[in-house]
Short mmCIF file of C-alpha atoms in Angstrom, two decimals:
data_model
loop_
_atom_site.label_atom_id
_atom_site.label_comp_id
_atom_site.label_asym_id
_atom_site.label_seq_id
_atom_site.Cartn_x
_atom_site.Cartn_y
_atom_site.Cartn_z
CA UNK A 1 -1.41 -10.98 -35.81
CA UNK A 2 -0.70 -10.09 -39.12
CA UNK A 3 -0.86 -9.35 -42.82
CA UNK A 4 -1.04 -5.54 -44.28
CA UNK A 5 -2.03 -3.59 -41.79
CA UNK A 6 0.70 -4.78 -39.64
CA UNK A 7 2.95 -2.44 -38.38
CA UNK A 8 6.73 -3.58 -36.65
CA UNK A 9 8.41 -1.29 -35.28
CA UNK A 10 11.90 -1.89 -32.51
CA UNK A 11 12.07 -0.86 -29.63
CA UNK A 12 14.50 -2.53 -27.50
CA UNK A 13 14.07 -2.00 -23.79
CA UNK A 14 16.84 -2.88 -21.51
CA UNK A 15 15.14 -4.06 -18.56
CA UNK A 16 11.46 -3.64 -17.15
CA UNK A 17 11.55 -0.79 -15.55
CA UNK A 18 11.92 1.23 -19.28
CA UNK A 19 9.61 -1.49 -20.33
CA UNK A 20 6.87 -0.49 -18.33
CA UNK A 21 7.38 3.46 -18.72
CA UNK A 22 7.37 2.74 -22.77
CA UNK A 23 3.88 1.10 -22.24
CA UNK A 24 2.83 4.29 -20.04
CA UNK A 25 4.35 7.07 -22.75
CA UNK A 26 3.37 4.61 -25.51
CA UNK A 27 -0.62 4.55 -24.43
CA UNK A 28 -0.59 8.43 -23.22
CA UNK A 29 1.15 8.86 -26.77
CA UNK A 30 -2.15 6.60 -28.36
CA UNK A 31 -4.46 9.05 -26.41
CA UNK A 32 -3.10 11.59 -27.89
CA UNK A 33 -4.01 10.18 -31.50
CA UNK A 34 -7.60 9.82 -30.01
CA UNK A 35 -9.00 8.89 -26.73
CA UNK A 36 -7.53 5.35 -26.10
CA UNK A 37 -9.31 2.34 -24.14
CA UNK A 38 -8.31 -0.74 -23.63
CA UNK A 39 -9.87 -3.90 -23.96
CA UNK A 40 -7.85 -5.72 -21.08
CA UNK A 41 -7.46 -9.50 -22.54
CA UNK A 42 -3.15 -9.84 -21.88
CA UNK A 43 -2.21 -13.35 -23.28
CA UNK A 44 0.93 -15.64 -23.94
CA UNK A 45 1.41 -18.58 -25.52
CA UNK A 46 2.93 -21.64 -23.92
CA UNK A 47 6.58 -21.09 -25.39
CA UNK A 48 6.08 -18.18 -26.95
CA UNK A 49 8.22 -14.60 -26.93
CA UNK A 50 5.05 -12.69 -27.67
CA UNK A 51 3.08 -11.17 -25.31
CA UNK A 52 -0.84 -9.61 -26.89
CA UNK A 53 -1.91 -7.05 -24.67
CA UNK A 54 -4.87 -6.38 -25.77
CA UNK A 55 -7.27 -4.11 -28.45
CA UNK A 56 -6.71 -0.47 -27.83
CA UNK A 57 -8.52 2.33 -29.86
CA UNK A 58 -6.36 2.17 -32.76
CA UNK A 59 -6.09 -1.58 -32.72
CA UNK A 60 -4.36 -4.95 -31.82
CA UNK A 61 -1.38 -4.37 -29.76
CA UNK A 62 1.34 -7.01 -28.70
CA UNK A 63 5.08 -6.91 -28.27
CA UNK A 64 8.24 -9.73 -28.33
CA UNK A 65 11.12 -9.42 -25.90
CA UNK A 66 14.33 -11.80 -26.28
CA UNK A 67 14.80 -10.88 -22.25
CA UNK A 68 12.12 -11.46 -19.99
CA UNK A 69 10.65 -8.56 -19.05
CA UNK A 70 12.31 -6.15 -22.18
CA UNK A 71 10.59 -5.01 -24.42
CA UNK A 72 11.82 -5.53 -27.96
CA UNK A 73 9.56 -4.73 -30.76
CA UNK A 74 5.97 -4.10 -30.77
CA UNK A 75 3.67 -4.34 -32.79
CA UNK A 76 -0.02 -2.77 -34.00
CA UNK A 77 -2.80 -4.26 -36.17
CA UNK A 78 -4.23 -0.55 -37.52
CA UNK A 79 -6.62 -0.37 -40.15
CA UNK A 80 -6.06 3.31 -40.66
CA UNK A 81 -4.05 6.28 -38.76
CA UNK A 82 -0.52 3.86 -39.89
CA UNK A 83 2.07 6.91 -39.89
CA UNK A 84 0.36 8.38 -36.85
CA UNK A 85 0.55 5.03 -34.85
CA UNK A 86 4.12 4.47 -36.03
CA UNK A 87 5.54 8.12 -35.07
CA UNK A 88 4.05 7.68 -31.35
CA UNK A 89 5.47 4.83 -31.20
CA UNK A 90 8.78 6.53 -31.84
CA UNK A 91 7.90 9.28 -29.57
CA UNK A 92 7.11 6.54 -26.54
CA UNK A 93 10.98 5.76 -26.86
CA UNK A 94 11.97 8.72 -25.48
CA UNK A 95 11.29 7.22 -21.56
CA UNK A 96 12.86 9.81 -19.68
CA UNK A 97 10.78 12.63 -21.43
CA UNK A 98 7.65 13.61 -18.91
CA UNK A 99 6.35 16.50 -17.21
CA UNK A 100 6.23 17.35 -13.93
CA UNK A 101 2.97 17.75 -11.63
CA UNK A 102 2.57 18.93 -8.22
CA UNK A 103 -0.76 16.82 -6.32
CA UNK A 104 -1.97 17.76 -3.91
CA UNK A 105 -4.32 15.32 -1.32
CA UNK A 106 -6.46 17.82 1.07
CA UNK A 107 -7.50 15.92 4.22
CA UNK A 108 -10.20 18.33 6.44
CA UNK A 109 -9.58 18.22 9.92
CA UNK A 110 -12.62 20.18 11.47
CA UNK A 111 -14.87 17.51 11.95
CA UNK A 112 -12.64 15.57 14.47
CA UNK A 113 -11.65 12.70 12.58
CA UNK A 114 -7.80 13.67 11.97
CA UNK A 115 -5.86 16.28 13.83
CA UNK A 116 -3.68 18.78 12.54
CA UNK A 117 -0.26 17.90 11.69
CA UNK A 118 3.41 19.84 12.19
CA UNK A 119 4.95 20.19 8.86
CA UNK A 120 7.58 19.25 7.46
CA UNK A 121 9.00 18.66 4.17
CA UNK A 122 11.84 17.17 1.74
CA UNK A 123 12.41 17.81 -2.23
CA UNK A 124 10.19 15.69 -2.79
CA UNK A 125 6.93 15.51 -0.37
CA UNK A 126 5.36 18.53 1.93
CA UNK A 127 3.43 17.85 4.88
CA UNK A 128 1.28 21.29 5.84
CA UNK A 129 -1.72 22.64 7.86
CA UNK A 130 -3.42 26.04 7.50
CA UNK A 131 -7.50 26.21 7.67
CA UNK A 132 -8.38 23.16 9.51
CA UNK A 133 -6.98 21.34 6.19
CA UNK A 134 -4.10 18.70 5.94
CA UNK A 135 -2.29 18.59 2.80
CA UNK A 136 0.11 16.10 1.66
CA UNK A 137 1.92 17.38 -1.03
CA UNK A 138 4.20 15.56 -3.90
CA UNK A 139 5.96 16.10 -7.45
CA UNK A 140 4.89 13.18 -9.45
CA UNK A 141 6.56 12.98 -13.20
CA UNK A 142 4.02 11.54 -15.69
CA UNK A 143 3.37 11.37 -19.68
CA UNK A 144 -0.26 13.18 -19.91
CA UNK A 145 -3.07 14.24 -17.53
CA UNK A 146 -4.13 10.68 -18.20
CA UNK A 147 -0.96 9.28 -16.98
CA UNK A 148 -0.81 11.11 -13.71
CA UNK A 149 -4.55 10.30 -12.86
CA UNK A 150 -3.36 6.73 -12.82
CA UNK A 151 -0.13 7.14 -11.21
CA UNK A 152 -2.05 9.56 -7.91
CA UNK A 153 -5.12 6.39 -8.36
CA UNK A 154 -2.46 3.72 -7.31
CA UNK A 155 -0.54 6.08 -4.97
CA UNK A 156 -3.71 7.71 -2.97
CA UNK A 157 -4.12 4.34 -0.86
CA UNK A 158 -0.34 3.77 0.02
CA UNK A 159 0.31 7.32 0.76
CA UNK A 160 -3.28 7.10 3.29
CA UNK A 161 -1.70 3.82 4.36
CA UNK A 162 1.34 5.91 5.80
CA UNK A 163 -0.01 8.56 6.86
CA UNK A 164 -2.37 6.72 9.12
CA UNK A 165 0.07 4.30 10.26
CA UNK A 166 2.37 7.18 11.38
CA UNK A 167 -0.91 9.22 13.24
CA UNK A 168 -3.00 6.69 14.31
CA UNK A 169 -5.70 8.50 12.37
CA UNK A 170 -7.61 7.09 9.79
CA UNK A 171 -6.95 8.79 6.90
CA UNK A 172 -9.49 8.94 4.15
CA UNK A 173 -11.35 10.12 1.04
CA UNK A 174 -8.77 12.65 -0.05
CA UNK A 175 -9.42 16.04 -2.29
CA UNK A 176 -6.93 15.77 -5.23
CA UNK A 177 -5.52 18.62 -7.02
CA UNK A 178 -2.91 18.92 -9.46
CA UNK A 179 -1.34 21.35 -11.38
CA UNK A 180 2.09 21.79 -13.57
CA UNK A 181 2.87 25.34 -12.01
CA UNK A 182 4.85 24.93 -9.10
CA UNK A 183 7.43 25.68 -6.67
CA UNK A 184 10.48 23.31 -5.56
CA UNK A 185 9.91 21.99 -1.64
CA UNK A 186 12.62 22.99 1.11
CA UNK A 187 13.82 19.70 2.87
CA UNK A 188 13.17 20.89 6.59
CA UNK A 189 12.19 18.05 8.44
CA UNK A 190 13.34 20.12 11.90
CA UNK A 191 10.74 17.91 13.63
CA UNK A 192 12.57 14.58 13.36
CA UNK A 193 14.17 14.53 16.58
CA UNK A 194 10.80 14.93 19.08
CA UNK A 195 9.34 12.11 17.25
CA UNK A 196 9.24 9.27 20.15
CA UNK A 197 8.81 5.65 18.19
CA UNK A 198 7.83 4.32 21.87
CA UNK A 199 3.81 5.11 22.05
CA UNK A 200 1.88 2.49 20.92
CA UNK A 201 -1.73 3.61 22.64
CA UNK A 202 -3.54 6.51 20.19
CA UNK A 203 -3.68 8.13 23.21
CA UNK A 204 0.19 8.62 23.09
CA UNK A 205 0.86 9.74 19.62
CA UNK A 206 3.82 12.67 19.95
CA UNK A 207 2.39 15.66 19.77
CA UNK A 208 4.22 19.49 19.21
CA UNK A 209 1.64 22.27 20.39
CA UNK A 210 -1.31 20.44 19.72
CA UNK A 211 -0.24 19.12 16.30
CA UNK A 212 0.54 15.55 15.70
CA UNK A 213 4.35 14.84 14.51
CA UNK A 214 5.11 13.58 11.50
CA UNK A 215 8.59 11.68 11.29
CA UNK A 216 11.24 12.10 8.49
CA UNK A 217 11.12 8.49 8.48
CA UNK A 218 7.70 9.01 7.33
CA UNK A 219 8.83 11.45 4.71
CA UNK A 220 10.70 8.90 3.19
CA UNK A 221 8.72 6.17 2.62
CA UNK A 222 6.67 8.47 0.87
CA UNK A 223 9.30 10.15 -1.38
CA UNK A 224 9.60 5.95 -2.57
CA UNK A 225 5.88 5.70 -3.16
CA UNK A 226 5.61 8.93 -5.08
CA UNK A 227 8.67 8.83 -7.00
CA UNK A 228 8.90 5.23 -8.54
CA UNK A 229 5.68 2.83 -9.89
CA UNK A 230 7.32 -0.11 -8.94
CA UNK A 231 9.50 -0.93 -5.60
CA UNK A 232 12.08 -2.92 -5.03
CA UNK A 233 10.93 -5.92 -3.24
CA UNK A 234 12.01 -4.49 0.22
CA UNK A 235 10.07 -1.67 -0.22
CA UNK A 236 7.29 -3.93 -1.76
CA UNK A 237 7.04 -6.02 1.30
CA UNK A 238 7.14 -2.84 3.50
CA UNK A 239 4.45 -0.92 1.89
CA UNK A 240 2.13 -4.03 1.88
CA UNK A 241 2.16 -4.60 5.82
CA UNK A 242 1.20 -0.67 5.52
CA UNK A 243 -1.68 -1.24 3.43
CA UNK A 244 -3.02 -4.75 5.39
CA UNK A 245 -2.58 -2.62 8.69
CA UNK A 246 -4.49 -0.07 7.15
CA UNK A 247 -7.25 -1.79 5.74
CA UNK A 248 -7.62 -3.84 9.54
CA UNK A 249 -7.99 0.22 10.34
CA UNK A 250 -10.89 0.89 8.25
CA UNK A 251 -12.81 -2.23 9.69
CA UNK A 252 -12.21 -1.92 13.05
CA UNK A 253 -12.88 2.44 12.87
CA UNK A 254 -15.97 1.84 10.18
CA UNK A 255 -17.56 -0.50 12.47
CA UNK A 256 -16.40 -0.62 16.33
CA UNK A 257 -19.56 0.40 17.39
CA UNK A 258 -21.60 -1.86 14.83
CA UNK A 259 -23.95 -4.85 16.26
CA UNK A 260 -22.80 -6.77 13.37
CA UNK A 261 -19.27 -7.30 13.87
CA UNK A 262 -19.80 -8.65 17.26
CA UNK A 263 -20.50 -12.28 16.10
CA UNK A 264 -18.37 -14.95 16.44
CA UNK A 265 -16.27 -15.36 13.04
CA UNK A 266 -16.01 -11.88 11.76
CA UNK A 267 -14.11 -10.89 15.14
CA UNK A 268 -11.99 -13.81 14.43
CA UNK A 269 -11.00 -13.16 11.47
CA UNK A 270 -10.39 -9.80 11.29
CA UNK A 271 -7.71 -10.46 14.36
CA UNK A 272 -6.77 -12.89 11.74
CA UNK A 273 -6.21 -10.39 9.64
CA UNK A 274 -4.49 -7.59 11.84
CA UNK A 275 -1.57 -10.59 13.08
CA UNK A 276 -0.66 -10.89 9.19
CA UNK A 277 0.43 -7.55 9.01
CA UNK A 278 3.25 -9.02 10.48
CA UNK A 279 3.48 -11.50 7.76
CA UNK A 280 5.72 -9.41 5.08
CA UNK A 281 7.67 -8.32 8.25
CA UNK A 282 8.46 -11.48 8.42
CA UNK A 283 9.19 -12.51 4.71
CA UNK A 284 11.44 -10.03 4.84
CA UNK A 285 13.75 -10.32 7.75
CA UNK A 286 13.45 -14.53 6.29
CA UNK A 287 15.16 -13.19 3.14
CA UNK A 288 17.96 -11.66 4.76
CA UNK A 289 18.68 -14.87 6.92
CA UNK A 290 20.97 -17.48 5.89
CA UNK A 291 18.93 -19.93 8.80
CA UNK A 292 15.30 -20.59 7.41
CA UNK A 293 12.93 -21.23 10.33
CA UNK A 294 9.52 -22.23 10.91
CA UNK A 295 6.75 -19.36 10.27
CA UNK A 296 6.17 -19.38 14.13
CA UNK A 297 9.09 -19.26 15.13
CA UNK A 298 10.31 -16.53 12.43
CA UNK A 299 7.18 -14.35 13.77
CA UNK A 300 8.61 -15.03 17.28
CA UNK A 301 11.72 -14.11 16.30
CA UNK A 302 10.01 -10.91 14.69
CA UNK A 303 7.70 -9.55 17.52
CA UNK A 304 10.85 -10.05 20.28
CA UNK A 305 12.40 -7.85 18.53
CA UNK A 306 10.49 -5.13 20.09
CA UNK A 307 8.63 -6.53 22.80
CA UNK A 308 9.10 -8.88 25.62
CA UNK A 309 8.85 -12.47 25.81
CA UNK A 310 5.63 -12.50 27.25
CA UNK A 311 4.19 -10.61 24.55
CA UNK A 312 5.83 -12.85 21.87
CA UNK A 313 4.70 -16.08 23.72
CA UNK A 314 1.38 -14.43 23.06
CA UNK A 315 1.10 -13.27 19.91
CA UNK A 316 2.43 -16.37 18.91
CA UNK A 317 0.92 -19.09 20.66
CA UNK A 318 -1.80 -18.06 21.46
CA UNK A 319 -3.20 -15.46 18.63
CA UNK A 320 -1.19 -16.47 15.87
CA UNK A 321 -3.04 -19.76 16.95
CA UNK A 322 -6.22 -18.56 16.35
CA UNK A 323 -5.25 -17.18 13.37
CA UNK A 324 -4.63 -20.64 11.47
CA UNK A 325 -7.59 -22.40 13.59
CA UNK A 326 -9.83 -19.65 11.79
CA UNK A 327 -7.77 -19.66 8.23
CA UNK A 328 -7.03 -23.58 8.24
CA UNK A 329 -9.98 -25.31 9.78
CA UNK A 330 -12.71 -22.70 10.40
CA UNK A 331 -12.20 -22.63 14.16
CA UNK A 332 -13.88 -19.41 16.06
CA UNK A 333 -12.48 -18.71 19.57
CA UNK A 334 -16.22 -18.72 20.11
CA UNK A 335 -20.30 -20.58 19.45
CA UNK A 336 -21.79 -17.66 22.22
CA UNK A 337 -23.61 -14.69 21.51
CA UNK A 338 -24.25 -12.19 23.45
CA UNK A 339 -28.10 -11.56 24.45
CA UNK A 340 -27.95 -8.60 27.15
CA UNK A 341 -26.60 -10.56 29.60
CA UNK A 342 -23.80 -13.60 30.72
CA UNK A 343 -24.56 -16.89 30.23
CA UNK A 344 -21.76 -19.19 31.56
CA UNK A 345 -20.69 -22.32 29.34
CA UNK A 346 -17.78 -25.19 29.63
CA UNK A 347 -16.48 -25.21 26.32
CA UNK A 348 -17.60 -28.62 25.44
CA UNK A 349 -14.24 -29.42 23.35
CA UNK A 350 -11.39 -28.01 25.49
CA UNK A 351 -13.77 -29.20 28.49
CA UNK A 352 -10.69 -27.33 31.35
CA UNK A 353 -12.47 -23.52 30.12
CA UNK A 354 -15.67 -21.16 29.72
CA UNK A 355 -16.07 -19.89 27.15
CA UNK A 356 -15.95 -15.92 25.91
CA UNK A 357 -19.35 -14.81 25.71
CA UNK A 358 -18.46 -11.67 22.90
CA UNK A 359 -16.11 -11.97 20.47
CA UNK A 360 -14.20 -9.22 20.31
CA UNK A 361 -11.23 -7.07 18.08
CA UNK A 362 -8.16 -7.22 19.80
CA UNK A 363 -7.96 -3.66 20.24
CA UNK A 364 -4.61 -4.55 22.25
CA UNK A 365 -3.38 -6.92 19.29
CA UNK A 366 -4.33 -3.80 16.92
CA UNK A 367 -1.90 -1.23 18.84
CA UNK A 368 0.48 -3.63 19.00
CA UNK A 369 0.75 -4.53 15.75
CA UNK A 370 1.38 -0.57 14.20
CA UNK A 371 4.05 -0.79 16.79
CA UNK A 372 5.62 -3.25 15.46
CA UNK A 373 5.34 -2.38 11.90
CA UNK A 374 6.19 1.65 12.95
CA UNK A 375 9.26 0.50 14.62
CA UNK A 376 10.39 -2.36 12.29
CA UNK A 377 10.39 1.01 9.59
CA UNK A 378 12.47 2.79 11.51
CA UNK A 379 15.49 0.50 11.85
CA UNK A 380 15.41 -1.43 8.18
CA UNK A 381 14.33 1.67 5.94
CA UNK A 382 17.01 3.52 4.29
#
């Protein structure tokens, strides 16, 4: 980039969080000049301290840095509207000036897919139920309506994943509403003491007067989600575990009665993904520990915290081994298919066991993994 059309402005952001906030605000300010699309084409030449972002609606955009993650200078190669672009860049430097919105995610519980919930709130997040609608409301800072929609899109699945983990019910297809008129929420977590963290099976989800109880820890995790666009590595790994478990939840609950999913290979992969939901927590534990153990030993150590030696051995020696077999060798638990009746066959490779007649979702494992993630959050999330 260069020539007479090049606009250069020093912005001097101090850290990566400031830099990302600046980019969000810059794009919001550019959008006020004209609808600001973006040809996504990020690039950095090897050894260069300049990053080419791509083509915005106003021209080519890039920035330079003196320290990684800290934008020092913004450069725009524009044919026109130069004064407006310069003004937009200067306004974007004020990253602390933003708008507050109230966002509402509404879930219809009338069809029985999800249960009514007890009311609980903090200063940033409120969960309530009225007229067969479960509503998650939260306060969100954004630089423009378009910036708000970007944030809502990112946070929607994380919020749905957390609600699914703590209620045992699949939260999806939220109806979204937002506005700038809102009242501050009251910090009311009166149901915390009655949440039973020992539940495993969905039939034992904690309830009060036929309404699902939401624990304080869930609200605190939701607060982290809505407050920031990026998170510490600890929070990121916990959220990764929640999202992976949510993905398995969707597959299992959407397809549990679908015959196409009861073929060898498919169920093996789903079971492997299920146990892999614990890997972000294993990685987090490993970062805390001075003793670096093998992945199997780290997995056993984690599972043993929340279960007994029998289950720890079952998950590590049987389930996790099968995970490695399917992902690294393509080896499946059985090659038999159910054809309306069972026909016993000896495993031709092991030679000392009968093949399973039907590959199935491991619902016992699914419940255990959800239990471990919830209780890990209870013990470790501050």
